[in-house]
Short mmCIF file of N, CA and C and ligand atoms in Angstrom, two decimals:
data_model
loop_
_atom_site.label_atom_id
_atom_site.label_comp_id
_atom_site.label_asym_id
_atom_site.label_seq_id
_atom_site.Cartn_x
_atom_site.Cartn_y
_atom_site.Cartn_z
N MET A 1 28.02 8.72 34.90
CA MET A 1 27.65 8.79 33.48
C MET A 1 28.61 9.70 32.71
N GLU A 2 28.96 9.29 31.50
CA GLU A 2 29.78 10.12 30.63
C GLU A 2 28.96 10.61 29.44
N ARG A 3 29.41 11.73 28.88
CA ARG A 3 28.84 12.20 27.63
C ARG A 3 29.94 12.28 26.59
N THR A 4 29.58 12.05 25.33
CA THR A 4 30.56 12.18 24.25
C THR A 4 29.93 12.85 23.05
N LEU A 5 30.77 13.56 22.29
CA LEU A 5 30.32 14.20 21.06
C LEU A 5 30.68 13.33 19.86
N ILE A 6 29.71 13.04 19.04
CA ILE A 6 29.94 12.30 17.80
C ILE A 6 29.54 13.18 16.62
N LEU A 7 30.45 13.32 15.65
CA LEU A 7 30.13 14.02 14.41
C LEU A 7 30.12 13.00 13.28
N VAL A 8 29.06 13.02 12.49
CA VAL A 8 29.12 12.34 11.19
C VAL A 8 29.75 13.38 10.26
N LYS A 9 30.94 13.06 9.77
CA LYS A 9 31.70 14.01 8.97
C LYS A 9 31.06 14.17 7.58
N PRO A 10 31.53 15.17 6.81
CA PRO A 10 30.92 15.40 5.48
C PRO A 10 30.89 14.16 4.59
N ASP A 11 31.90 13.29 4.69
CA ASP A 11 31.87 12.07 3.85
C ASP A 11 30.75 11.14 4.29
N GLY A 12 30.50 11.08 5.60
CA GLY A 12 29.44 10.22 6.12
C GLY A 12 28.06 10.69 5.67
N VAL A 13 27.87 12.02 5.65
CA VAL A 13 26.60 12.57 5.17
C VAL A 13 26.48 12.29 3.67
N GLY A 14 27.59 12.55 2.93
CA GLY A 14 27.57 12.34 1.48
C GLY A 14 27.34 10.89 1.09
N LYS A 15 27.80 9.97 1.93
CA LYS A 15 27.63 8.54 1.64
C LYS A 15 26.31 7.99 2.19
N HIS A 16 25.47 8.88 2.71
CA HIS A 16 24.15 8.47 3.26
C HIS A 16 24.33 7.48 4.40
N ARG A 17 25.31 7.74 5.27
CA ARG A 17 25.57 6.84 6.39
C ARG A 17 25.22 7.44 7.75
N VAL A 18 24.49 8.56 7.74
CA VAL A 18 24.08 9.15 9.02
C VAL A 18 23.31 8.12 9.85
N GLY A 19 22.36 7.48 9.21
CA GLY A 19 21.54 6.48 9.90
C GLY A 19 22.37 5.33 10.44
N SER A 20 23.36 4.90 9.67
CA SER A 20 24.21 3.78 10.12
C SER A 20 24.96 4.14 11.38
N VAL A 21 25.47 5.39 11.44
CA VAL A 21 26.23 5.82 12.62
C VAL A 21 25.31 5.89 13.83
N LEU A 22 24.19 6.57 13.67
CA LEU A 22 23.27 6.71 14.81
C LEU A 22 22.75 5.34 15.24
N ASP A 23 22.48 4.48 14.29
CA ASP A 23 21.93 3.15 14.57
C ASP A 23 22.90 2.32 15.42
N ARG A 24 24.17 2.33 15.06
CA ARG A 24 25.14 1.52 15.83
C ARG A 24 25.30 2.03 17.25
N LEU A 25 25.27 3.35 17.40
CA LEU A 25 25.39 3.91 18.76
C LEU A 25 24.15 3.57 19.58
N GLU A 26 22.99 3.70 18.96
CA GLU A 26 21.74 3.37 19.66
C GLU A 26 21.69 1.90 20.06
N ARG A 27 22.04 1.04 19.11
CA ARG A 27 21.98 -0.41 19.37
C ARG A 27 22.96 -0.83 20.45
N ALA A 28 24.07 -0.07 20.57
CA ALA A 28 25.07 -0.39 21.60
C ALA A 28 24.62 0.09 22.97
N GLY A 29 23.49 0.79 23.02
CA GLY A 29 22.92 1.18 24.31
C GLY A 29 23.25 2.59 24.75
N LEU A 30 23.93 3.37 23.89
CA LEU A 30 24.16 4.76 24.26
C LEU A 30 22.86 5.54 24.07
N ARG A 31 22.69 6.54 24.92
CA ARG A 31 21.45 7.32 24.90
C ARG A 31 21.68 8.62 24.14
N LEU A 32 20.83 8.86 23.14
CA LEU A 32 20.92 10.10 22.35
C LEU A 32 20.34 11.27 23.14
N LEU A 33 21.16 12.29 23.36
CA LEU A 33 20.70 13.48 24.11
C LEU A 33 20.37 14.65 23.21
N GLY A 34 20.97 14.67 22.01
CA GLY A 34 20.71 15.76 21.08
C GLY A 34 21.36 15.49 19.74
N VAL A 35 20.76 16.05 18.67
CA VAL A 35 21.30 15.85 17.32
C VAL A 35 20.94 17.04 16.44
N ARG A 36 21.88 17.48 15.60
CA ARG A 36 21.59 18.55 14.64
C ARG A 36 22.53 18.51 13.44
N MET A 37 22.03 19.02 12.31
CA MET A 37 22.83 19.11 11.09
C MET A 37 23.28 20.55 10.91
N LEU A 38 24.52 20.72 10.46
CA LEU A 38 25.04 22.07 10.22
C LEU A 38 26.21 22.02 9.28
N LYS A 39 26.53 23.17 8.70
CA LYS A 39 27.78 23.31 7.94
C LYS A 39 28.76 24.00 8.88
N LEU A 40 29.86 23.33 9.15
CA LEU A 40 30.83 23.82 10.13
C LEU A 40 31.52 25.07 9.59
N PRO A 41 31.40 26.21 10.29
CA PRO A 41 32.09 27.41 9.82
C PRO A 41 33.61 27.23 9.96
N GLN A 42 34.36 27.88 9.08
CA GLN A 42 35.82 27.80 9.05
C GLN A 42 36.45 28.07 10.42
N THR A 43 36.04 29.16 11.06
CA THR A 43 36.66 29.54 12.34
C THR A 43 36.38 28.49 13.42
N GLN A 44 35.18 27.92 13.37
CA GLN A 44 34.80 26.88 14.34
C GLN A 44 35.60 25.60 14.10
N ALA A 45 35.81 25.27 12.83
CA ALA A 45 36.61 24.08 12.48
C ALA A 45 38.05 24.26 12.96
N GLU A 46 38.59 25.45 12.75
CA GLU A 46 39.99 25.72 13.17
C GLU A 46 40.12 25.62 14.68
N GLU A 47 39.14 26.15 15.39
CA GLU A 47 39.17 26.09 16.86
C GLU A 47 38.99 24.64 17.33
N PHE A 48 38.07 23.94 16.71
CA PHE A 48 37.76 22.55 17.09
C PHE A 48 39.01 21.67 16.97
N TYR A 49 39.77 21.87 15.89
CA TYR A 49 40.94 21.02 15.62
C TYR A 49 42.26 21.73 15.93
N LYS A 50 42.23 22.72 16.83
CA LYS A 50 43.43 23.55 17.06
C LYS A 50 44.64 22.75 17.56
N ASP A 51 44.40 21.62 18.25
CA ASP A 51 45.52 20.79 18.73
C ASP A 51 46.33 20.21 17.56
N HIS A 52 45.71 20.14 16.37
CA HIS A 52 46.40 19.57 15.21
C HIS A 52 47.04 20.64 14.33
N LYS A 53 46.90 21.92 14.72
CA LYS A 53 47.47 23.01 13.92
C LYS A 53 48.97 22.80 13.74
N GLY A 54 49.45 22.96 12.52
CA GLY A 54 50.87 22.75 12.24
C GLY A 54 51.18 21.37 11.68
N LYS A 55 50.27 20.41 11.90
CA LYS A 55 50.51 19.07 11.34
C LYS A 55 50.21 19.09 9.84
N PRO A 56 50.86 18.20 9.07
CA PRO A 56 50.68 18.23 7.62
C PRO A 56 49.23 18.04 7.17
N PHE A 57 48.45 17.31 7.97
CA PHE A 57 47.07 17.05 7.55
C PHE A 57 46.07 18.11 8.03
N TYR A 58 46.54 19.12 8.76
CA TYR A 58 45.62 20.10 9.36
C TYR A 58 44.82 20.88 8.32
N GLU A 59 45.50 21.51 7.36
CA GLU A 59 44.79 22.35 6.37
C GLU A 59 43.78 21.53 5.56
N PRO A 60 44.20 20.39 4.99
CA PRO A 60 43.20 19.59 4.26
C PRO A 60 42.06 19.09 5.15
N LEU A 61 42.37 18.84 6.42
CA LEU A 61 41.32 18.41 7.35
C LEU A 61 40.27 19.52 7.51
N ILE A 62 40.72 20.75 7.66
CA ILE A 62 39.78 21.88 7.80
C ILE A 62 38.96 22.04 6.52
N ARG A 63 39.62 21.90 5.36
CA ARG A 63 38.89 22.01 4.09
C ARG A 63 37.82 20.93 3.99
N PHE A 64 38.20 19.71 4.37
CA PHE A 64 37.26 18.58 4.34
C PHE A 64 36.07 18.82 5.28
N MET A 65 36.36 19.24 6.50
CA MET A 65 35.31 19.35 7.51
C MET A 65 34.33 20.50 7.26
N THR A 66 34.77 21.47 6.43
CA THR A 66 33.92 22.62 6.13
C THR A 66 33.29 22.54 4.73
N ALA A 67 33.55 21.45 4.02
CA ALA A 67 33.15 21.37 2.61
C ALA A 67 31.66 21.09 2.41
N ALA A 68 31.03 20.46 3.36
CA ALA A 68 29.64 20.02 3.22
C ALA A 68 29.09 19.80 4.63
N PRO A 69 27.78 19.63 4.77
CA PRO A 69 27.20 19.52 6.11
C PRO A 69 27.71 18.32 6.91
N ILE A 70 27.64 18.48 8.21
CA ILE A 70 27.93 17.39 9.16
C ILE A 70 26.69 17.19 10.04
N VAL A 71 26.67 16.08 10.77
CA VAL A 71 25.60 15.85 11.76
C VAL A 71 26.27 15.67 13.12
N ALA A 72 25.93 16.58 14.01
CA ALA A 72 26.50 16.55 15.37
C ALA A 72 25.52 15.89 16.32
N SER A 73 26.07 15.08 17.24
CA SER A 73 25.19 14.43 18.21
C SER A 73 25.91 14.24 19.54
N VAL A 74 25.13 14.19 20.61
CA VAL A 74 25.67 13.95 21.95
C VAL A 74 25.02 12.70 22.51
N TRP A 75 25.88 11.85 23.10
CA TRP A 75 25.44 10.55 23.60
C TRP A 75 25.88 10.37 25.04
N GLU A 76 25.09 9.61 25.79
CA GLU A 76 25.37 9.38 27.20
C GLU A 76 25.37 7.88 27.49
N ALA A 77 26.32 7.45 28.31
CA ALA A 77 26.43 6.05 28.76
C ALA A 77 27.48 6.01 29.86
N PRO A 78 27.54 4.92 30.63
CA PRO A 78 28.54 4.86 31.72
C PRO A 78 29.97 5.06 31.23
N ALA A 79 30.32 4.51 30.07
CA ALA A 79 31.66 4.73 29.50
C ALA A 79 31.50 5.18 28.06
N ALA A 80 30.73 6.24 27.86
CA ALA A 80 30.34 6.68 26.51
C ALA A 80 31.54 6.95 25.61
N VAL A 81 32.59 7.57 26.17
CA VAL A 81 33.73 7.97 25.34
C VAL A 81 34.41 6.75 24.74
N SER A 82 34.81 5.79 25.58
CA SER A 82 35.54 4.62 25.07
C SER A 82 34.62 3.70 24.27
N GLN A 83 33.37 3.63 24.67
CA GLN A 83 32.43 2.77 23.94
C GLN A 83 32.25 3.29 22.51
N ALA A 84 32.08 4.59 22.38
CA ALA A 84 31.91 5.17 21.04
C ALA A 84 33.19 5.02 20.22
N ARG A 85 34.34 5.23 20.86
CA ARG A 85 35.62 5.10 20.13
C ARG A 85 35.79 3.67 19.63
N SER A 86 35.37 2.68 20.41
CA SER A 86 35.46 1.27 19.96
C SER A 86 34.57 1.03 18.75
N LEU A 87 33.37 1.60 18.79
CA LEU A 87 32.45 1.42 17.66
C LEU A 87 32.98 2.10 16.40
N MET A 88 33.71 3.22 16.59
CA MET A 88 34.27 3.96 15.45
C MET A 88 35.42 3.23 14.80
N GLY A 89 36.34 2.70 15.62
CA GLY A 89 37.56 2.08 15.10
C GLY A 89 38.69 3.08 14.98
N ALA A 90 39.85 2.59 14.55
CA ALA A 90 41.06 3.42 14.48
C ALA A 90 40.91 4.56 13.47
N THR A 91 41.75 5.58 13.66
CA THR A 91 41.68 6.79 12.81
C THR A 91 41.74 6.44 11.32
N ASP A 92 42.68 5.56 10.96
CA ASP A 92 42.80 5.17 9.55
C ASP A 92 41.78 4.08 9.23
N SER A 93 40.81 4.43 8.42
CA SER A 93 39.73 3.49 8.09
C SER A 93 40.26 2.17 7.54
N LEU A 94 41.40 2.24 6.84
CA LEU A 94 41.96 1.04 6.22
C LEU A 94 42.59 0.11 7.24
N LYS A 95 42.93 0.67 8.43
CA LYS A 95 43.54 -0.14 9.48
C LYS A 95 42.57 -0.44 10.62
N ALA A 96 41.40 0.12 10.56
CA ALA A 96 40.42 -0.09 11.64
C ALA A 96 39.93 -1.54 11.63
N ASP A 97 39.56 -2.03 12.81
CA ASP A 97 39.08 -3.40 12.93
C ASP A 97 37.81 -3.62 12.12
N ALA A 98 37.65 -4.85 11.64
CA ALA A 98 36.42 -5.22 10.95
C ALA A 98 35.22 -4.99 11.86
N GLY A 99 34.15 -4.54 11.28
CA GLY A 99 32.93 -4.33 12.05
C GLY A 99 32.83 -2.95 12.68
N THR A 100 33.88 -2.14 12.56
CA THR A 100 33.80 -0.77 13.08
C THR A 100 33.23 0.15 11.99
N LEU A 101 32.71 1.29 12.43
CA LEU A 101 32.12 2.24 11.49
C LEU A 101 33.13 2.71 10.45
N ARG A 102 34.35 3.04 10.92
CA ARG A 102 35.34 3.56 9.98
C ARG A 102 35.78 2.51 8.97
N ARG A 103 35.94 1.27 9.43
CA ARG A 103 36.33 0.20 8.51
C ARG A 103 35.21 -0.08 7.50
N ASP A 104 33.98 -0.10 8.01
CA ASP A 104 32.86 -0.48 7.14
C ASP A 104 32.50 0.62 6.14
N PHE A 105 32.60 1.89 6.56
CA PHE A 105 32.08 2.97 5.71
C PHE A 105 33.08 4.08 5.40
N GLY A 106 34.24 4.12 6.09
CA GLY A 106 35.22 5.16 5.84
C GLY A 106 36.08 4.84 4.64
N THR A 107 36.95 5.79 4.27
CA THR A 107 37.78 5.63 3.07
C THR A 107 39.26 5.46 3.41
N ASN A 108 39.80 6.36 4.25
CA ASN A 108 41.23 6.33 4.57
C ASN A 108 41.46 7.07 5.90
N ASN A 109 42.65 7.63 6.10
CA ASN A 109 42.91 8.26 7.40
C ASN A 109 42.40 9.69 7.50
N ARG A 110 42.00 10.31 6.41
CA ARG A 110 41.34 11.63 6.47
C ARG A 110 39.83 11.48 6.39
N TYR A 111 39.38 10.78 5.38
CA TYR A 111 37.94 10.64 5.14
C TYR A 111 37.46 9.41 5.92
N ASN A 112 37.31 9.61 7.23
CA ASN A 112 37.05 8.47 8.11
C ASN A 112 35.69 8.51 8.81
N LEU A 113 34.74 9.18 8.17
CA LEU A 113 33.32 9.06 8.48
C LEU A 113 32.83 9.74 9.75
N VAL A 114 33.56 9.55 10.87
CA VAL A 114 33.05 10.05 12.16
C VAL A 114 34.17 10.67 13.00
N HIS A 115 33.74 11.60 13.83
CA HIS A 115 34.57 12.09 14.93
C HIS A 115 33.94 11.62 16.23
N GLY A 116 34.77 11.26 17.21
CA GLY A 116 34.29 10.98 18.56
C GLY A 116 35.25 11.56 19.57
N SER A 117 34.75 12.19 20.61
CA SER A 117 35.63 12.76 21.65
C SER A 117 36.58 11.68 22.15
N ASP A 118 37.84 12.08 22.42
CA ASP A 118 38.84 11.08 22.84
C ASP A 118 38.99 10.99 24.36
N SER A 119 38.28 11.83 25.11
CA SER A 119 38.31 11.78 26.58
C SER A 119 37.11 12.55 27.11
N VAL A 120 36.84 12.39 28.39
CA VAL A 120 35.75 13.15 29.01
C VAL A 120 36.05 14.64 28.95
N THR A 121 37.33 14.99 29.15
CA THR A 121 37.74 16.40 29.09
C THR A 121 37.50 16.96 27.69
N SER A 122 37.87 16.19 26.66
CA SER A 122 37.62 16.63 25.28
C SER A 122 36.13 16.79 25.03
N ALA A 123 35.34 15.85 25.51
CA ALA A 123 33.88 15.93 25.31
C ALA A 123 33.32 17.20 25.93
N GLN A 124 33.81 17.54 27.12
CA GLN A 124 33.33 18.75 27.80
C GLN A 124 33.71 20.02 27.03
N ARG A 125 34.83 19.96 26.31
CA ARG A 125 35.24 21.10 25.48
C ARG A 125 34.45 21.13 24.17
N GLU A 126 34.19 19.94 23.61
CA GLU A 126 33.63 19.86 22.26
C GLU A 126 32.10 20.02 22.20
N ILE A 127 31.40 19.50 23.20
CA ILE A 127 29.93 19.53 23.15
C ILE A 127 29.39 20.96 23.00
N PRO A 128 29.92 21.95 23.75
CA PRO A 128 29.39 23.31 23.62
C PRO A 128 29.64 23.98 22.25
N PHE A 129 30.50 23.41 21.41
CA PHE A 129 30.64 23.92 20.04
C PHE A 129 29.31 23.80 19.30
N PHE A 130 28.53 22.81 19.67
CA PHE A 130 27.35 22.45 18.87
C PHE A 130 26.03 22.55 19.60
N PHE A 131 26.06 22.48 20.93
CA PHE A 131 24.80 22.43 21.68
C PHE A 131 24.83 23.34 22.90
N LYS A 132 23.71 24.09 23.07
CA LYS A 132 23.49 24.80 24.33
C LYS A 132 22.95 23.77 25.32
N PRO A 133 23.14 24.01 26.61
CA PRO A 133 22.65 23.02 27.60
C PRO A 133 21.18 22.66 27.39
N GLU A 134 20.36 23.66 27.05
CA GLU A 134 18.91 23.40 26.91
C GLU A 134 18.57 22.65 25.62
N GLU A 135 19.56 22.44 24.76
CA GLU A 135 19.33 21.66 23.54
C GLU A 135 19.63 20.17 23.75
N LEU A 136 20.06 19.82 24.96
CA LEU A 136 20.32 18.41 25.29
C LEU A 136 19.21 17.94 26.23
N PHE A 137 18.71 16.75 25.98
CA PHE A 137 17.51 16.29 26.68
C PHE A 137 17.82 15.20 27.70
N THR A 138 17.15 15.31 28.84
CA THR A 138 17.19 14.27 29.86
C THR A 138 15.83 13.60 29.85
N TYR A 139 15.81 12.29 29.68
CA TYR A 139 14.52 11.60 29.60
C TYR A 139 14.71 10.13 29.95
N GLY A 140 13.61 9.49 30.30
CA GLY A 140 13.64 8.07 30.58
C GLY A 140 13.11 7.29 29.39
N ASP A 141 13.54 6.03 29.27
CA ASP A 141 13.12 5.21 28.13
C ASP A 141 11.60 5.02 28.07
N HIS A 142 10.95 5.17 29.21
CA HIS A 142 9.50 4.88 29.23
C HIS A 142 8.66 6.13 29.35
N ASP A 143 9.30 7.30 29.25
CA ASP A 143 8.56 8.56 29.37
C ASP A 143 7.46 8.70 28.32
N TRP A 144 7.72 8.17 27.14
CA TRP A 144 6.74 8.28 26.05
C TRP A 144 5.44 7.58 26.40
N ASN A 145 5.54 6.64 27.33
CA ASN A 145 4.39 5.81 27.70
C ASN A 145 3.74 6.30 28.98
N ALA A 146 3.86 7.60 29.25
CA ALA A 146 3.37 8.16 30.50
C ALA A 146 1.88 7.90 30.70
N GLU A 147 1.11 7.96 29.60
CA GLU A 147 -0.33 7.75 29.69
C GLU A 147 -0.63 6.36 30.24
N ARG A 148 0.07 5.38 29.75
CA ARG A 148 -0.11 3.99 30.18
C ARG A 148 0.32 3.84 31.65
N THR A 149 1.42 4.47 32.00
CA THR A 149 1.91 4.40 33.37
C THR A 149 0.88 4.97 34.33
N GLU A 150 0.32 6.13 33.93
CA GLU A 150 -0.72 6.75 34.77
C GLU A 150 -1.94 5.84 34.87
N ALA A 151 -2.21 5.14 33.77
CA ALA A 151 -3.40 4.29 33.73
C ALA A 151 -3.31 3.14 34.73
N ARG A 152 -2.12 2.83 35.19
CA ARG A 152 -1.97 1.75 36.17
C ARG A 152 -2.38 2.20 37.57
N GLY A 153 -2.50 3.52 37.75
CA GLY A 153 -2.90 4.03 39.07
C GLY A 153 -4.35 3.70 39.35
N PRO A 154 -4.78 3.68 40.64
CA PRO A 154 -6.10 3.22 41.04
C PRO A 154 -7.25 4.03 40.44
N SER A 155 -7.06 5.33 40.27
CA SER A 155 -8.19 6.16 39.85
C SER A 155 -8.15 6.49 38.35
N SER A 156 -7.21 5.88 37.61
CA SER A 156 -7.06 6.25 36.21
C SER A 156 -7.85 5.33 35.30
N ARG A 157 -8.13 5.84 34.13
CA ARG A 157 -8.72 5.01 33.08
C ARG A 157 -7.68 3.99 32.63
N VAL A 158 -8.12 2.78 32.35
CA VAL A 158 -7.19 1.78 31.84
C VAL A 158 -7.30 1.77 30.31
N ILE A 159 -6.17 2.04 29.65
CA ILE A 159 -6.17 2.06 28.19
C ILE A 159 -5.21 0.97 27.71
N ASP A 160 -5.75 -0.21 27.43
CA ASP A 160 -4.91 -1.29 26.94
C ASP A 160 -4.95 -1.34 25.42
N LYS A 161 -6.09 -1.03 24.85
CA LYS A 161 -6.22 -1.09 23.39
C LYS A 161 -6.96 0.14 22.93
N ILE A 162 -6.62 0.57 21.74
CA ILE A 162 -7.38 1.66 21.11
C ILE A 162 -8.12 1.04 19.93
P1 IDP B 1 40.76 10.74 15.65
O1 IDP B 1 39.68 11.38 14.82
O2 IDP B 1 40.76 9.25 15.50
O3 IDP B 1 40.73 11.18 17.10
P2 IDP B 1 43.05 12.50 15.32
O4 IDP B 1 44.46 12.06 15.42
O5 IDP B 1 42.49 13.31 16.44
O6 IDP B 1 42.17 11.20 15.03
O7 IDP B 1 42.93 13.32 13.96
C1 IDP B 1 41.79 14.12 13.70
C2 IDP B 1 41.36 13.89 12.28
O8 IDP B 1 42.38 14.34 11.39
C3 IDP B 1 41.15 12.42 11.90
O9 IDP B 1 39.89 11.92 12.29
C4 IDP B 1 41.33 12.46 10.40
O10 IDP B 1 40.16 12.95 9.74
C5 IDP B 1 42.44 13.48 10.26
N1 IDP B 1 43.76 12.82 10.24
C6 IDP B 1 44.45 12.31 11.29
N2 IDP B 1 45.64 11.81 10.91
C7 IDP B 1 45.72 12.01 9.59
C8 IDP B 1 46.72 11.69 8.60
O11 IDP B 1 47.77 11.13 8.89
N3 IDP B 1 46.42 12.05 7.32
C9 IDP B 1 45.26 12.66 6.97
N4 IDP B 1 44.31 12.98 7.85
C10 IDP B 1 44.52 12.66 9.14
MG1 MG B 2 41.02 13.09 17.88
#
């Protein structure tokens, strides 16, 4: 199993597309392990994007990412990193394939709606920026129905209808 970090960037929050991002990941079968909204502090943004320091787009990228709240989330699937990157599309929203999040809701190569870890190693570095281990959940799809599952046992009450 792989884990990946997905950020709905400030433009995605401002465009009311948080639900669209989470919805596409959920529908594709990735499992949500944790989610939170925050305003990215300057120092954290600089550290997060430190590999891009010195590039012409670095300073405006930091200004963009710290300008308004983001929504951070962690997802799990057998190939979570590449699956999420496919759903996102190419960095430049204008060049991303039709049907991808960036093409459908992004603006250009800076304001591109979402961040997704580009490798398992990146995900392992990025996830702790936003989540403590105990803030990520391990659960089964049917855990919510524990009462019904127990009811199937020989000595349990059967609750089919309320
Ligand atoms: P990625 O988000 O698709 O992995 P990166 O190359 O890691 O793309 O760049 C990080 C972020 O920096 C992009 O998501 C985008 O917001 C911004 N960015 C990348 N290239 C450019 C550019 O050429 N102009 C403006 N912003 C850029
Ligand atoms: Mg990247």
